[in-house]
Every structure is written in structure tokens, then in C-alpha cells.
XYZ file of C-alpha atoms in Angstrom:
686
model
C -17.036 5.829 28.454
C -17.832 2.631 30.440
C -18.146 0.630 27.512
C -22.337 1.494 27.339
C -23.505 1.436 23.735
C -25.141 4.721 22.171
C -27.675 4.600 19.772
C -26.111 4.870 16.968
C -22.478 5.002 15.542
C -20.337 6.687 12.823
C -17.458 5.190 11.253
C -15.378 7.630 9.262
C -11.646 7.519 8.059
C -9.471 10.486 7.925
C -7.444 10.234 4.979
C -5.371 12.699 2.813
C -1.957 13.412 1.528
C 0.956 13.499 3.941
C 1.015 16.892 5.690
C -2.320 17.897 4.895
C -3.281 17.761 8.782
C -5.520 14.633 9.117
C -4.037 13.848 12.913
C -4.397 17.560 13.641
C -8.081 17.497 12.847
C -8.637 14.270 14.666
C -7.292 16.140 17.747
C -9.472 18.828 17.033
C -12.370 16.358 16.583
C -11.333 15.069 20.321
C -10.893 18.659 21.706
C -14.437 19.950 20.537
C -16.268 16.851 21.574
C -14.662 16.782 25.306
C -12.785 13.474 24.430
C -9.650 15.116 25.329
C -9.377 18.169 27.780
C -5.923 19.387 26.249
C -5.053 19.172 22.350
C -1.737 17.574 21.433
C 0.438 18.863 18.326
C 2.187 16.910 15.731
C 5.437 18.612 16.527
C 5.106 18.078 20.019
C 4.655 14.449 19.922
C 1.845 14.134 22.096
C -1.146 13.640 19.715
C -3.527 10.684 19.858
C -3.361 10.025 16.267
C 0.845 9.319 16.254
C 0.924 7.098 19.475
C 3.465 4.934 17.743
C 7.119 5.494 18.602
C 7.923 5.212 14.878
C 5.583 8.135 14.347
C 6.608 10.133 16.922
C 10.098 9.939 15.708
C 9.037 11.168 12.113
C 6.329 13.080 12.927
C 4.265 11.480 10.434
C 1.592 8.719 10.665
C 2.541 5.365 10.014
C -0.220 2.869 10.622
C -3.722 3.258 11.220
C -4.938 4.729 14.668
C -8.482 4.584 15.967
C -10.028 7.256 18.179
C -13.740 7.101 19.509
C -15.781 10.145 20.702
C -18.990 10.640 21.551
C -21.189 13.897 20.101
C -24.917 14.727 20.568
C -25.774 11.028 21.363
C -23.613 9.504 18.547
C -20.751 7.721 18.712
C -17.957 8.444 16.401
C -14.991 6.275 15.494
C -12.343 8.053 13.863
C -9.587 6.051 12.044
C -6.433 8.568 11.381
C -5.014 6.975 8.156
C -1.281 7.673 7.340
C -0.782 10.342 4.555
C 2.475 8.822 3.052
C 1.865 6.910 0.273
C 4.658 4.172 1.268
C 1.643 3.327 3.841
C -1.473 3.954 1.690
C -1.891 -0.258 2.069
C -2.851 0.826 5.729
C -5.357 3.392 4.785
C -7.207 0.967 1.927
C -7.568 -1.594 4.710
C -9.357 0.843 6.985
C -11.566 2.356 3.941
C -13.155 -1.131 3.740
C -14.941 -0.805 7.111
C -15.887 2.591 7.454
C -19.247 4.277 6.410
C -17.366 7.491 4.570
C -14.232 9.126 4.498
C -12.802 12.716 5.318
C -10.417 13.713 2.470
C -8.529 16.553 3.892
C -6.048 18.572 1.529
C -4.217 21.650 1.502
C -5.603 24.946 -0.385
C -2.789 24.386 -2.900
C -4.180 23.706 -6.655
C -0.779 22.568 -7.378
C -0.952 19.575 -4.764
C -4.156 18.233 -5.750
C -2.453 15.547 -7.978
C -1.624 14.013 -4.564
C -5.273 12.829 -4.198
C -5.536 11.490 -7.331
C -5.034 7.782 -6.237
C -7.034 7.904 -3.062
C -9.863 9.650 -4.570
C -9.823 7.040 -7.568
C -9.716 4.132 -4.445
C -12.780 5.613 -2.948
C -14.759 6.176 -6.226
C -13.753 2.587 -7.481
C -15.022 1.064 -4.083
C -17.962 3.432 -3.836
C -16.927 4.880 -0.627
C -19.224 8.100 0.335
C -16.536 10.698 1.156
C -16.230 14.551 1.796
C -13.459 16.903 1.150
C -12.150 19.097 4.086
C -9.688 22.016 2.744
C -7.372 22.465 5.686
C -5.180 25.385 6.507
C -7.678 27.863 4.543
C -6.331 30.928 6.078
C -2.902 30.295 4.108
C -5.103 30.307 0.938
C -4.289 34.213 0.031
C -4.500 37.599 1.501
C -6.691 40.174 0.655
C -10.816 40.662 0.703
C -11.345 38.475 -1.862
C -8.302 36.285 -1.952
C -9.510 33.306 0.092
C -12.574 33.086 -2.118
C -10.893 33.585 -5.500
C -8.547 31.056 -4.035
C -11.190 28.822 -3.119
C -12.976 28.868 -6.180
C -9.691 28.021 -8.003
C -8.810 24.948 -5.941
C -12.557 23.778 -6.721
C -11.826 23.698 -10.281
C -8.293 21.727 -9.260
C -10.198 19.101 -7.412
C -12.488 18.355 -10.335
C -9.899 17.108 -12.430
C -8.840 14.272 -9.949
C -12.653 13.525 -8.858
C -14.776 11.247 -10.731
C -17.507 12.628 -8.742
C -19.308 15.745 -8.459
C -17.828 18.253 -6.153
C -20.220 20.326 -4.090
C -19.210 23.423 -1.973
C -21.568 23.493 1.067
C -19.340 26.593 2.160
C -18.054 29.923 0.874
C -15.127 31.965 2.615
C -15.731 35.397 4.469
C -12.296 37.706 4.693
C -11.594 40.552 6.813
C -8.745 42.017 5.468
C -6.099 39.666 4.693
C -7.586 37.156 7.080
C -10.278 34.329 6.936
C -12.489 34.895 9.533
C -15.614 32.898 8.916
C -17.669 31.172 6.030
C -21.393 31.075 4.806
C -23.171 27.696 5.184
C -24.749 27.573 1.954
C -27.524 25.147 2.877
C -28.962 27.507 5.803
C -27.810 30.498 3.939
C -26.401 32.229 7.373
C -22.971 33.529 7.806
C -20.714 32.628 10.577
C -17.773 34.290 12.028
C -14.894 32.391 13.836
C -14.246 32.102 17.383
C -11.511 30.627 19.011
C -12.346 27.803 21.500
C -16.001 28.173 20.912
C -18.477 28.065 18.064
C -18.822 30.061 15.369
C -21.137 32.936 15.869
C -23.621 33.769 13.538
C -23.442 37.577 11.569
C -25.565 39.394 9.305
C -24.442 39.099 5.495
C -23.350 42.190 3.729
C -25.036 43.058 0.504
C -22.365 42.253 -1.732
C -21.912 38.708 0.059
C -25.604 38.097 0.186
C -25.459 38.283 -3.137
C -22.570 36.404 -3.893
C -24.298 33.658 -1.596
C -27.424 33.410 -3.874
C -24.883 32.424 -6.687
C -22.807 29.950 -5.069
C -26.013 28.565 -3.525
C -27.715 28.121 -6.644
C -24.352 26.157 -7.872
C -24.633 24.178 -5.365
C -28.519 23.277 -5.586
C -27.891 22.540 -9.466
C -25.173 19.926 -8.658
C -27.642 18.174 -6.355
C -30.799 18.214 -8.398
C -28.525 16.265 -10.940
C -29.880 13.328 -9.108
C -33.107 14.630 -7.489
C -35.948 15.274 -10.123
C -38.061 16.713 -7.485
C -35.268 19.252 -6.590
C -34.733 20.006 -10.304
C -38.361 21.021 -10.547
C -38.411 23.324 -8.013
C -35.398 25.200 -9.392
C -36.616 25.034 -12.448
C -39.826 26.880 -11.579
C -37.758 29.140 -9.071
C -39.143 27.656 -5.992
C -36.181 27.826 -3.025
C -36.477 24.312 -1.290
C -36.271 24.346 2.525
C -32.992 23.508 3.947
C -34.674 19.905 5.510
C -35.310 18.968 2.022
C -31.767 20.194 0.720
C -29.967 18.231 3.787
C -32.179 15.183 3.232
C -31.035 15.152 -0.382
C -27.445 15.569 0.433
C -27.204 12.818 2.844
C -29.333 10.257 0.216
C -26.841 11.208 -2.661
C -23.689 11.156 -0.369
C -24.501 8.149 1.169
C -25.277 6.799 -2.504
C -21.773 8.141 -3.379
C -23.030 10.150 -6.079
C -21.690 13.644 -4.697
C -18.751 15.159 -2.740
C -19.338 17.811 -0.268
C -16.600 20.232 0.472
C -15.945 22.082 3.546
C -12.898 24.088 5.109
C -11.245 25.356 7.992
C -8.303 25.680 10.017
C -7.800 22.331 12.269
C -5.160 23.597 14.622
C -7.150 26.555 15.624
C -10.706 24.473 15.381
C -11.892 26.729 13.073
C -14.877 24.710 10.623
C -14.491 21.887 12.653
C -17.650 22.165 14.657
C -19.756 22.761 11.220
C -17.808 19.664 9.913
C -18.918 17.455 12.817
C -22.859 19.278 12.075
C -22.613 17.917 8.639
C -21.650 14.327 9.853
C -24.204 14.446 12.132
C -26.701 15.007 9.721
C -25.344 13.915 6.453
C -22.991 10.964 7.121
C -24.470 7.521 6.098
C -25.430 5.550 9.466
C -24.322 2.155 9.547
C -27.256 0.671 7.942
C -26.842 2.144 4.706
C -23.130 0.957 4.552
C -24.455 -2.652 5.295
C -27.015 -2.425 2.671
C -24.134 -1.662 -0.274
C -22.397 -5.075 1.168
C -24.434 -7.603 -0.693
C -22.533 -10.361 0.969
C -24.341 -10.026 4.091
C -27.867 -9.975 2.679
C -28.097 -13.675 3.615
C -26.483 -13.355 7.026
C -28.767 -10.341 8.101
C -31.785 -12.784 7.968
C -30.872 -14.658 10.799
C -31.321 -12.790 14.150
C -28.517 -14.886 15.708
C -25.817 -13.628 12.925
C -22.794 -11.864 13.984
C -20.364 -10.748 10.939
C -17.159 -8.742 11.645
C -13.977 -7.751 9.515
C -10.318 -7.204 10.693
C -9.190 -3.726 9.384
C -5.556 -3.747 11.322
C -3.591 -5.893 13.263
C -1.125 -4.771 15.867
C 0.869 -6.626 18.262
C 1.748 -4.881 21.391
C 4.372 -5.234 23.903
C 2.110 -5.719 26.760
C -0.648 -6.778 25.520
C 0.144 -9.033 22.579
C -1.711 -9.273 19.407
C -4.924 -7.143 19.133
C -7.358 -7.314 16.129
C -8.946 -3.674 15.194
C -12.461 -5.082 13.891
C -15.276 -3.597 12.225
C -18.723 -5.189 13.553
C -20.798 -5.583 10.688
C -23.914 -7.556 12.320
C -24.827 -8.953 15.954
C -23.119 -8.480 19.206
C -20.225 -9.165 20.802
C -19.268 -9.928 24.267
C -16.428 -11.861 26.236
C -16.324 -15.510 25.283
C -18.168 -14.829 21.523
C -16.771 -17.694 19.238
C -15.670 -16.181 16.181
C -14.201 -18.559 13.437
C -14.308 -21.455 15.728
C -12.171 -19.374 18.101
C -13.128 -17.812 21.457
C -12.435 -14.124 21.540
C -10.279 -12.517 24.193
C -10.908 -9.228 25.869
C -12.808 -6.471 24.245
C -11.011 -2.981 24.145
C -12.155 0.114 22.536
C -8.797 1.868 21.274
C -7.960 6.037 21.409
C -4.279 5.920 19.855
C -2.139 3.663 22.253
C -4.972 3.767 25.163
C -7.145 0.659 25.375
C -10.450 0.639 27.440
C -11.906 -2.580 27.978
C -15.665 -2.988 27.255
C -18.043 -5.446 28.042
C -19.694 -5.642 24.674
C -20.126 -4.075 21.178
C -23.200 -3.966 18.867
C -23.174 -4.144 15.374
C -21.827 -0.885 13.499
C -19.146 -0.094 16.152
C -15.123 -0.209 15.426
C -13.325 -2.075 18.603
C -10.195 -4.468 19.289
C -10.211 -8.279 20.229
C -7.599 -9.779 21.704
C -5.649 -13.189 20.923
C -7.088 -13.846 17.666
C -4.097 -16.336 16.693
C -4.738 -17.104 13.175
C -6.594 -14.401 12.027
C -5.218 -11.554 9.735
C -6.115 -8.468 8.326
C -9.048 -8.371 6.024
C -10.315 -11.713 7.389
C -13.989 -12.238 7.443
C -14.804 -13.252 11.058
C -18.286 -15.280 12.152
C -20.321 -17.264 14.425
C -20.542 -20.989 13.844
C -24.003 -20.683 12.895
C -23.479 -18.467 10.263
C -22.450 -19.364 6.648
C -21.668 -16.052 4.711
C -19.493 -14.696 1.447
C -16.194 -13.626 2.531
C -16.059 -9.889 2.585
C -14.307 -8.159 -0.186
C -10.786 -6.799 1.273
C -8.586 -4.306 -0.121
C -6.212 -5.005 -3.474
C -2.812 -5.751 -2.291
C -0.183 -3.046 -3.590
C 2.925 -4.527 -5.342
C 5.893 -4.432 -3.612
C 8.363 -1.877 -5.446
C 11.509 -1.534 -3.074
C 13.701 -4.306 -1.062
C 16.612 -4.597 1.215
C 18.526 -7.618 1.895
C 18.524 -7.789 5.627
C 20.380 -9.838 8.301
C 20.144 -9.655 12.216
C 23.631 -7.798 13.820
C 24.129 -10.506 16.085
C 24.482 -14.137 14.685
C 22.401 -15.760 17.555
C 19.577 -13.941 16.374
C 19.178 -15.417 13.129
C 16.929 -18.536 14.809
C 14.112 -16.140 15.654
C 14.165 -13.579 12.473
C 11.329 -15.801 10.674
C 8.924 -15.499 13.776
C 9.247 -11.456 13.939
C 9.324 -11.073 10.088
C 5.795 -13.078 10.244
C 4.420 -11.018 12.817
C 5.710 -7.526 10.937
C 4.063 -8.758 8.084
C 0.888 -9.633 9.950
C 0.796 -5.966 11.321
C 1.576 -4.390 7.928
C 0.375 -6.974 4.831
C 2.597 -4.275 2.554
C 5.309 -5.914 3.503
C 6.761 -9.238 2.667
C 9.802 -11.298 2.810
C 11.793 -13.767 1.247
C 14.956 -15.910 1.208
C 16.641 -16.580 -1.890
C 17.886 -19.872 -2.502
C 20.979 -18.835 -4.946
C 22.062 -15.511 -3.495
C 21.125 -17.022 0.522
C 19.878 -13.523 1.206
C 16.750 -12.798 3.442
C 15.150 -9.667 1.376
C 12.435 -7.634 2.725
C 9.927 -5.798 0.549
C 7.607 -2.908 0.985
C 6.916 0.369 -0.547
C 9.743 2.601 -0.203
C 12.887 3.325 2.062
C 10.434 5.087 5.042
C 8.463 2.070 5.092
C 11.484 -0.392 5.218
C 13.093 1.717 7.702
C 10.216 1.808 10.173
C 10.127 -1.987 9.937
C 13.299 -2.382 10.632
C 13.104 -0.140 13.732
C 10.037 -1.941 14.989
C 12.287 -5.126 14.979
C 14.567 -3.704 17.099
C 12.243 -1.627 19.756
C 9.529 -4.773 19.931
C 11.632 -7.469 19.441
C 15.356 -6.606 20.284
C 16.318 -7.778 16.761
C 18.746 -4.895 15.185
C 19.554 -5.709 11.910
C 21.800 -4.960 8.803
C 20.668 -3.950 5.521
C 21.974 -3.843 1.826
C 20.873 -3.675 -1.631
C 19.403 -6.821 -2.634
C 21.926 -8.540 -5.185
C 20.408 -8.775 -8.762
C 19.972 -12.716 -10.096
C 22.376 -12.565 -12.799
C 23.099 -15.598 -14.799
C 25.182 -16.469 -17.645
C 25.082 -18.653 -20.790
C 27.321 -19.852 -23.841
C 27.502 -18.608 -26.999
C 29.059 -21.482 -29.219
C 29.437 -25.170 -28.761
C 32.225 -27.466 -27.804
C 33.415 -30.894 -26.769
C 35.493 -31.464 -23.443
C 36.705 -33.923 -21.569
C 37.000 -34.986 -17.864
C 38.860 -38.027 -16.143
C 38.773 -38.330 -12.655
C 41.723 -40.568 -10.994
C 42.598 -41.007 -7.552
C 44.080 -43.552 -5.717
C 44.295 -43.931 -2.179
C 44.891 -47.177 -0.906
C 42.604 -50.489 -1.750
C 39.791 -48.886 -3.974
C 40.660 -46.377 -6.065
C 38.400 -43.636 -7.737
C 37.950 -43.361 -11.662
C 35.558 -41.853 -13.952
C 35.813 -40.921 -17.650
C 33.890 -38.617 -19.715
C 33.475 -36.921 -22.870
C 30.974 -34.146 -22.993
C 29.032 -32.242 -25.783
C 28.281 -28.518 -24.642
C 25.745 -26.561 -26.826
C 23.747 -23.246 -26.365
C 20.143 -23.228 -26.216
C 17.493 -20.915 -27.418
C 16.876 -18.277 -24.733
C 14.507 -19.104 -22.004
C 14.932 -23.056 -22.376
C 17.231 -23.672 -19.310
C 18.779 -26.686 -19.185
C 18.661 -30.284 -20.858
C 20.708 -33.239 -20.294
C 20.932 -35.932 -22.389
C 23.334 -39.118 -23.258
C 24.491 -41.276 -26.784
C 26.430 -43.831 -25.155
C 26.638 -47.081 -27.154
C 28.104 -50.413 -26.211
C 28.016 -49.641 -22.472
C 31.253 -47.704 -22.508
C 29.738 -45.812 -19.518
C 27.438 -48.124 -17.638
C 23.879 -46.914 -16.890
C 24.328 -46.970 -13.268
C 26.689 -44.250 -13.639
C 25.120 -41.738 -16.160
C 22.900 -40.124 -13.193
C 26.338 -39.389 -11.418
C 27.457 -37.485 -14.908
C 24.246 -35.103 -14.776
C 24.595 -34.291 -11.031
C 28.279 -33.458 -11.756
C 27.222 -31.243 -14.585
C 24.062 -29.685 -12.559
C 26.392 -28.847 -9.565
C 28.720 -27.103 -11.764
C 26.305 -25.051 -13.796
C 25.267 -23.246 -10.227
C 28.549 -21.377 -10.935
C 29.972 -21.045 -14.071
C 32.976 -19.496 -15.390
C 31.896 -15.870 -15.078
C 30.821 -16.946 -11.073
C 26.739 -17.071 -12.035
C 24.366 -19.987 -12.661
C 24.368 -21.182 -16.282
C 21.085 -21.434 -18.090
C 20.128 -22.299 -21.814
C 22.499 -25.360 -22.202
C 22.389 -28.906 -23.289
C 25.155 -31.370 -22.223
C 25.178 -34.730 -23.755
C 27.546 -37.625 -22.488
C 28.827 -38.799 -26.067
C 31.491 -41.329 -24.515
C 33.932 -42.258 -21.785
C 35.456 -45.472 -20.127
C 35.026 -46.688 -16.617
C 37.322 -49.353 -14.376
C 35.547 -52.484 -13.271
C 36.516 -52.253 -9.724
C 37.532 -48.392 -9.373
C 34.349 -47.108 -10.931
C 31.582 -45.522 -9.153
C 28.602 -42.756 -9.202
C 30.909 -40.311 -7.316
C 33.835 -40.630 -9.788
C 32.176 -40.016 -12.621
C 30.222 -37.087 -11.201
C 33.890 -35.618 -10.363
C 35.005 -36.373 -14.107
C 31.862 -34.248 -15.337
C 32.476 -31.166 -13.050
C 36.235 -31.566 -14.647
C 34.925 -31.644 -18.035
C 32.593 -28.813 -17.963
C 35.322 -26.728 -16.127
C 37.549 -26.912 -19.033
C 34.711 -26.588 -21.676
C 32.435 -23.678 -20.805
C 35.369 -21.084 -20.737
C 35.663 -22.533 -24.475
C 32.182 -21.991 -25.345
C 32.675 -17.908 -24.810
C 30.428 -17.304 -21.670
C 28.228 -14.421 -21.348
C 26.668 -12.691 -18.632
C 22.733 -12.539 -18.506
C 20.828 -10.038 -16.887
C 16.747 -10.001 -15.918
C 14.771 -7.431 -17.767
C 11.039 -6.472 -16.516
C 8.545 -5.630 -18.600
C 7.119 -2.192 -16.611
C 3.963 -0.349 -16.337
C 4.411 2.946 -14.852
C 1.425 5.326 -14.373
C 1.703 8.898 -13.643
C -0.282 12.081 -14.294
C 0.397 13.328 -18.149
C 2.111 16.356 -17.091
C 4.856 14.357 -15.969
C 5.136 11.874 -19.056
C 8.269 13.524 -20.750
C 9.655 13.327 -17.574
C 9.187 9.906 -17.114
C 10.238 8.470 -20.796
C 13.682 10.521 -19.789
C 14.018 8.606 -16.344
C 13.296 5.343 -18.086
C 15.919 6.068 -20.944
C 18.519 7.047 -18.500
C 18.040 3.431 -16.666
C 18.829 2.028 -20.083
C 14.926 1.243 -20.315
C 13.379 0.126 -23.717
C 10.151 2.398 -24.092
C 7.324 0.410 -26.014
C 5.053 3.300 -25.964
C 2.624 5.232 -24.058
C -1.338 5.916 -23.667
C -4.108 7.378 -21.699
C -4.550 5.411 -18.774
C -7.734 3.724 -18.611
C -10.526 4.926 -16.139
C -8.154 7.853 -14.964
C -8.513 11.222 -15.680
C -5.387 12.979 -17.447
C -3.326 10.110 -16.221
C -0.766 8.479 -18.815
C 0.440 4.723 -18.760
C 4.167 4.126 -19.775
C 5.244 0.627 -21.024
C 8.943 -0.012 -21.025
C 11.691 -2.870 -20.749
C 14.090 -2.155 -17.551
C 16.482 -3.951 -16.489
C 16.406 -5.595 -12.929
C 19.277 -3.650 -11.832
C 17.946 -0.668 -12.600
C 15.007 -1.140 -10.702
C 16.058 -0.870 -7.358
C 15.616 3.024 -6.618
C 13.075 3.488 -9.726
C 10.238 4.137 -6.943
C 12.196 6.931 -5.010
C 12.787 8.936 -8.232
C 9.648 8.735 -9.876
C 7.791 9.618 -6.623
C 10.153 12.523 -6.741
C 9.220 13.362 -10.058
C 5.452 12.998 -9.979
C 5.009 14.567 -5.979
C 5.066 11.006 -4.909
C 1.678 9.952 -7.099
C 3.466 7.806 -9.681
C 3.698 4.239 -9.394
C 4.371 1.033 -11.385
C 3.830 -2.437 -11.659
C 6.426 -5.241 -12.844
C 6.595 -8.567 -14.336
C 9.613 -10.781 -15.364
C 10.123 -10.964 -19.155
C 13.504 -12.386 -20.172
C 17.282 -12.327 -19.420
C 19.353 -10.497 -21.674
C 22.877 -10.013 -22.266
C 24.718 -7.460 -20.423
C 26.498 -4.807 -22.513
C 29.916 -5.885 -22.805
C 31.188 -2.835 -21.407
C 29.089 -3.134 -17.959
C 30.102 -6.992 -17.478
C 33.539 -6.415 -15.978
C 31.855 -4.049 -13.499
C 29.126 -6.631 -12.701
C 31.866 -9.307 -12.426
C 34.176 -7.403 -10.271
C 31.508 -5.912 -7.794
C 30.010 -9.699 -7.157
C 33.606 -11.283 -6.482
C 34.277 -8.236 -3.704
C 31.157 -9.027 -2.276
């Protein structure tokens, strides 16, 4: 591990639902290949994959972690991705730079829906992937229970995958224990052994018979994409295993099939066979590059260097690190990318940084001090002009807190820290509301935002308070009135005098504010009319109910002035007085923002979601099958903004974490009368 490059590299993401065992599988990979001498445990908070303090505090991954190992002359770069849906953006960015993914799941048919969004992303982006069923020892009890449970699970998994699933193994049970598997490619049975490679065993007549059935099903699935293999099967020719492996490798690389394996990661069961499959079947970097049309032109140049940023870290000791996939070329200290000389090169293993002297095409490494470079960016040398590489789509923000420093003196560094935080985690965004003066941090859920605040406290010594953001209520009027305002002030010398008559009328919803004047005869000189409009506008920032006033037209109809004491300032004050007198007479009403919300859920939860929407004063517009998603529905509704704050939490609770929504502001709508006083009282209390 001295920086020397191996001949070939495999870049593999470990993805899957929360608690499926991805980090445990990574630990097993590292132990089996000799990268670590002792396995860590998530419960002991000493795994490579959960190196961040925030991850260990919660016993869950909260960011992408990279770990490298070598096995039989191949370098494996594993990216351990968070399983929680609140950190899904991290996973999506990492997937854009790997050769394939291992989707880790539990042997529980009731939880397969948790994989649907992830499998849909992999299929949409044609990212090759296999499934590893972890914790297979918990699948059942009895001599045939594991096999039955595996078949049932395969049927359930097929409902959430757009690609054919191809089981390459079959479980062997002894009594109530999972003891081994049959390799359907080699037709060999194996028995698991603690801390060792599985041992080859002879198959009983019953298992041998079952193996024939399962292997035929595997071959038929593969033959759907290979005419030669199909001809062999029709002629009842048993294809050699070399041909089968070649077909699987070709079809997996093209994302036509999804091979399925199983095991028990915390006991290392099934890990060595999975590694063997990765050696023989995983797409090589060259094949991945071939699926990136943006690299075609650059690949013609011998000196082309192209990389992409998969993750950004800000470390306490070393500052900014950019985890990159090097697609083409070579990197050494001093290489210039995007006009900037790169800093040091590192190979990452969890929180450990190992300096290296160079990196070659196909590798995943970290580079230091690339200021201005963010996650998803394409990096290239000055001589190469290429299209920007595709980046993962941004997830819509669905949960927010209004935040403020615990210490007022810390306000000066808040924006700088928030910008760094959002660089590390593109699923975060922040904004400062002009009306409420709140700093609002947006993300994917409570845990997501709490992790962000924990980082602010730990990394930047910036402890924060949090509250529910204020809803941007408005007010308007129902009827018209005429109002008079006179401002007269004498304080020695020149006084102040302004006198105006205003006509105040409501506008159609959404028209905003208009100011006009019908002055004749110069009763209000033209130079003072802008002051009248300013006074009106200033009053409208906080109307009779305490909120900004919208959808109103104010017309200056008459007035009077003093040749010495009048001024623009005096007419501004007169206009404010006229508005203060007039607006309460116009039947002011409170308005709340209404969003058009599109909710996506597995159709088995549709009825529950309809009740959820109705319970939040939502107006259901309808629901229909979600385009491109198997057994999913899309529910459309209008929902008040005040009802949106915890919607994502309840939605995920009802749908095992997979439901999601998008929203767009639609209109302002009158608040029901029975709720108006509650809103006004709560705002005045704050």
C-alpha cells in the first residue's frame, strides 16, 4: 500500500436500506482480503465505514466512506453509502462514479419496497448492480425453510426491479441452520466455515435434483440476451461454466440482468464467493468508460485527463478534500485540473488518509485544496475540452428548521460555515428570509438536519438553536374605502405638513400591489407623490393583522400642501396615517400559501396517504399510476404550507421510508375564520 498502482481496478458502491448491513459487509470485505487484521462492529463504533463522529453516535452511516483493498491482483475501491433515505443524495452522487453497485438487503419480503427508489435510480442510469441478501441465516428455520424463504424473497424483489433477477446461488440448510450454498454456475455445493473459505461438499440426490431446476432457471434468464446460449438450451446442451461466466459478465456490464447472491456478512459467510464473482463478472473500468459518451472525444487524446468529484469533505486537520473518480489519464502532485494545481493525493480508508504519489485511470482517490470545486464537477487538464459529465439529480428539500447561533457574536461566521456545510452535503441548502429575518436550513429530514447542526458544533465551534420556520402569511382586503390622512408637525422653524386622500380597493388574487394617482390642479405637487407611494408601501409591510398586505390598489385622489412646510417626508407620513385609518375598514383577511403537492408512494399505501392529506386540510385532486414505476401511485393535492412542515416525517412513517413528494407554490388562499385568530395570536406571542 505504498502508492503503487495495480493493473486493474474495480470501483463498487455498497448501497441498500438502513440496517441492511452494508457497513458490516464492507468490514468483512476488508478482513477477508487482509486490509484489516481485526473486524470492527457497528455496535462497537469501530468500523471503517462509520468513521465520522456523527455516524458513530447514531450507529448509522451519514456520508459516503471510501475504503481500498487488493485481492488477487485487483484493487477494489468500495464506497460505503448511507442507507437512510435522508442521506440518499450522498448515495446518488457516489453511484455516478462507480463501475457497479452491490445492493444489500435483508431476507424480508415485507421490506422490499425500501429498495424501489434505489433500484429505479440504478435502472434509469443503467448502472450495473447485483443484489446481496444479507442475514440469510434469519430467513427461516427447518430444513427447507431457507430455500423457500429465498424463493419467496426473489418473487418479491422482482416486483421492484425493472431488470430480470438471476439467482446464482441456492441455500443449503441443515436442521434449522443455514450451512452453505450451491454455486449454480459451477454446480458445486459448499459448506460455510468460520473465518475460512467455504468447503466443497457433495450434494445429496435431492439437492442435486433441485440444483438442476434452479440452474436451468438461471440459464434461461441469461439466454434471453444470448441467442447462442438459447440454442444450446433448446438442444439440451449443458453450456460450460466459462461460457456462462462470460455471458453473465457481458449482460451485467450492459445492465441487462441483476445477479443475486446471499450470505451472512458478520460471519463472513458468502463474502468470498461474492468477491470471486466480482473478480469474474464485475464490469471493468474500460467498460464503464464506454458507457460515458462525454468521454469519447477526450479518449482520442493521449494526454487527456478527466475526473469527476463524487464527494467533498472538510476535515479538521487537512482542510478540503475532494473524492474523485479518475476516468482518463494520470494524476501526480502538481497536475493542473480546471486551471488549478492539485494538492496532495490520498487514498482513503474511512477516516485514514494515505499519501500516494500518483493515480491512474479507473481509480478513486482524494485530492486536496481544490477550492471552488464542488461535488459533481468535471475536472480536466487545460488541453482537453469535453462535455460536462452527467451528475446525479438534486433531491427536493422537504424539511426545514429556522436556525440561529446560540451566541450573537457567532453571527459573523454563520454564512461561511453554512456554505461549507452545503459543499460537503449538496442535499442541504439555506436561505435568509427578508420578511421574517430567519435563516432557514433545508434538508431531507430531522436526522439529516440534526447531523448538520452537530457538525457545526463539532467542526466549527458554532452551536445553534433551532425552531420551526415561520409560515409566510399575507393579508388582503375584501372591500373598498376612502381614507384621509393629515400629518402636521411644528417644532420651531419650518414645520411638516402633508395632506392626502386615498381610495383603497381590493385586487384579484395574485395581482400584488398597484399605486395610481388622479391628482388634478396640482393639489399635491408631483414632487411629493413618490413620498405618498413610499408611505403606502411601508405600511403594507405590516397591515392591520400584522402581516404584509397584497392584492390591493391604492389611488391618491386628493390632498393639500403648504408652500413652506410641505415635503416628501411629510406626505409619506400622511400616507401612512391614511392607510392606518383605512385598512381596518376594508375587512382585512388572512391569507396562507397553498402548495400543489405530488406525492409518490407504493400503491398499497395510497388509501392511507389520502387520509393523511385530508387530515392536513388538503384538497385531493386525484391519483393515478406513477409513470415508469411498478405498483406505485402519484397523488396530487393542494396542501396549506403550514401543514407541510412534518408531512415528510409522517409520509415516511406510513410507507416504510420510501414515500416522497415534490411541491410548488400555487396560490394564496384565505385562512378559515376559526384558524385566523389562532395564527394571529401565535405570531404575536413570538
